[in-house]
Amino acid sequence: MAKYDDLNTPAVAVVGLVGTILTVAVVLALVVVYNRIDARLEYEKNISPVPAEISTLVANQRITLTETRWLSQETGVVRIPISRAMELVVAEVASKQATAKEPDDGR
């Protein structure tokens, strides 16, 4: 005679087995989806050809950053390479710091 507080062991085993199978199936499906998306993004990032407009734009920007050219001779405005501009700024800051550290003669 069955009591109400007895566990239905076969039902618990079936629910546990079905739950485990569903969990494994969901995890495998997510892994497949992730790998497909990752492969597509990797292709777009590294393998797919770059449009000609972007290549031309990047080349023009590199030239702009590395060439010296007059922008306005009347006002004396010149475009210089970015590396040279950084050198000039560092030299200017160093000279300002050197003049600020010179001792006063008290005259």
Coordinates of C-alpha atoms in Angstrom, one line a residue:
M1 CA 0.0 0.0 0.0
A2 CA 1.5 3.4 -1.2
K3 CA 1.7 6.3 1.2
Y4 CA 1.4 9.9 0.2
D5 CA 4.9 10.8 1.4
D6 CA 6.7 8.2 -0.7
L7 CA 8.8 9.5 -3.6
N8 CA 8.0 8.4 -7.1
T9 CA 11.5 7.4 -7.9
P10 CA 10.9 6.5 -11.6
A11 CA 9.2 9.9 -12.2
V12 CA 12.1 11.8 -10.6
A13 CA 14.6 9.9 -12.6
V14 CA 12.7 10.6 -15.9
V15 CA 12.4 14.3 -15.1
G16 CA 16.1 14.5 -14.2
L17 CA 17.2 12.7 -17.3
V18 CA 15.0 14.8 -19.6
G19 CA 16.2 18.0 -17.9
T20 CA 19.8 16.9 -18.4
I21 CA 19.3 16.1 -22.0
L22 CA 17.5 19.5 -22.6
T23 CA 20.3 21.4 -20.8
V24 CA 23.0 19.7 -22.9
A25 CA 21.1 20.3 -26.1
V26 CA 20.6 24.0 -25.3
V27 CA 24.3 24.4 -24.4
L28 CA 25.4 22.7 -27.6
A29 CA 23.0 24.9 -29.7
L30 CA 24.5 28.0 -28.1
V31 CA 28.0 26.9 -28.8
V32 CA 27.2 26.3 -32.4
V33 CA 25.5 29.7 -32.7
Y34 CA 28.4 31.4 -31.0
N35 CA 31.0 29.7 -33.2
R36 CA 29.1 30.7 -36.4
I37 CA 28.8 34.3 -35.3
D38 CA 32.5 34.4 -34.3
A39 CA 33.6 32.9 -37.6
R40 CA 31.5 35.5 -39.6
L41 CA 33.0 38.4 -37.5
E42 CA 36.5 37.0 -38.0
Y43 CA 36.0 36.9 -41.7
E44 CA 34.6 40.4 -41.9
K45 CA 37.4 41.7 -39.7
N46 CA 40.5 40.0 -41.3
I47 CA 39.6 38.3 -44.5
S48 CA 37.0 40.3 -46.4
P49 CA 38.4 42.8 -48.9
V50 CA 38.5 46.5 -47.9
P51 CA 36.5 48.8 -50.2
A52 CA 38.6 51.0 -52.5
E53 CA 37.2 54.2 -51.0
I54 CA 38.4 53.2 -47.5
S55 CA 41.9 52.3 -48.8
T56 CA 42.1 55.6 -50.6
L57 CA 40.9 57.6 -47.6
V58 CA 43.4 55.9 -45.3
A59 CA 46.2 56.5 -47.7
N60 CA 45.3 60.2 -48.0
Q61 CA 45.1 60.6 -44.2
R62 CA 48.6 59.0 -43.9
I63 CA 50.0 61.4 -46.4
T64 CA 48.3 64.3 -44.6
L65 CA 49.9 63.3 -41.3
T66 CA 53.4 62.9 -42.8
E67 CA 53.9 65.7 -45.4
T68 CA 55.0 69.3 -44.9
R69 CA 53.0 71.8 -46.9
W70 CA 52.1 75.4 -46.9
L71 CA 48.5 76.0 -45.9
S72 CA 48.7 79.8 -46.2
Q73 CA 51.9 81.6 -47.2
E74 CA 50.4 85.0 -46.4
T75 CA 49.8 84.2 -42.8
G76 CA 52.8 81.8 -42.5
V77 CA 50.7 78.7 -41.7
V78 CA 52.4 75.4 -42.5
R79 CA 51.3 71.9 -42.0
I80 CA 54.0 69.7 -40.6
P81 CA 54.2 66.0 -39.8
I82 CA 52.7 64.9 -36.5
S83 CA 56.0 63.5 -35.2
R84 CA 57.7 66.9 -35.8
A85 CA 54.8 68.7 -34.1
M86 CA 55.2 66.5 -31.1
E87 CA 59.0 67.2 -31.0
L88 CA 58.3 71.0 -31.1
V89 CA 55.8 70.8 -28.3
V90 CA 58.1 68.8 -26.1
A91 CA 61.0 71.3 -26.8
E92 CA 58.7 74.2 -26.0
V93 CA 57.5 72.7 -22.7
A94 CA 61.1 71.8 -21.8
S95 CA 62.3 75.4 -22.5
K96 CA 59.4 76.9 -20.4
Q97 CA 60.3 74.6 -17.5
A98 CA 64.0 75.5 -17.8
T99 CA 63.2 79.2 -17.7
A100 CA 60.8 78.7 -14.7
K101 CA 63.5 76.9 -12.7
E102 CA 66.3 79.5 -13.2
P103 CA 67.1 81.2 -9.9
D104 CA 66.4 84.9 -9.4
D105 CA 69.5 87.1 -9.1
G106 CA 67.6 89.5 -6.8
R107 CA 68.3 92.5 -8.9

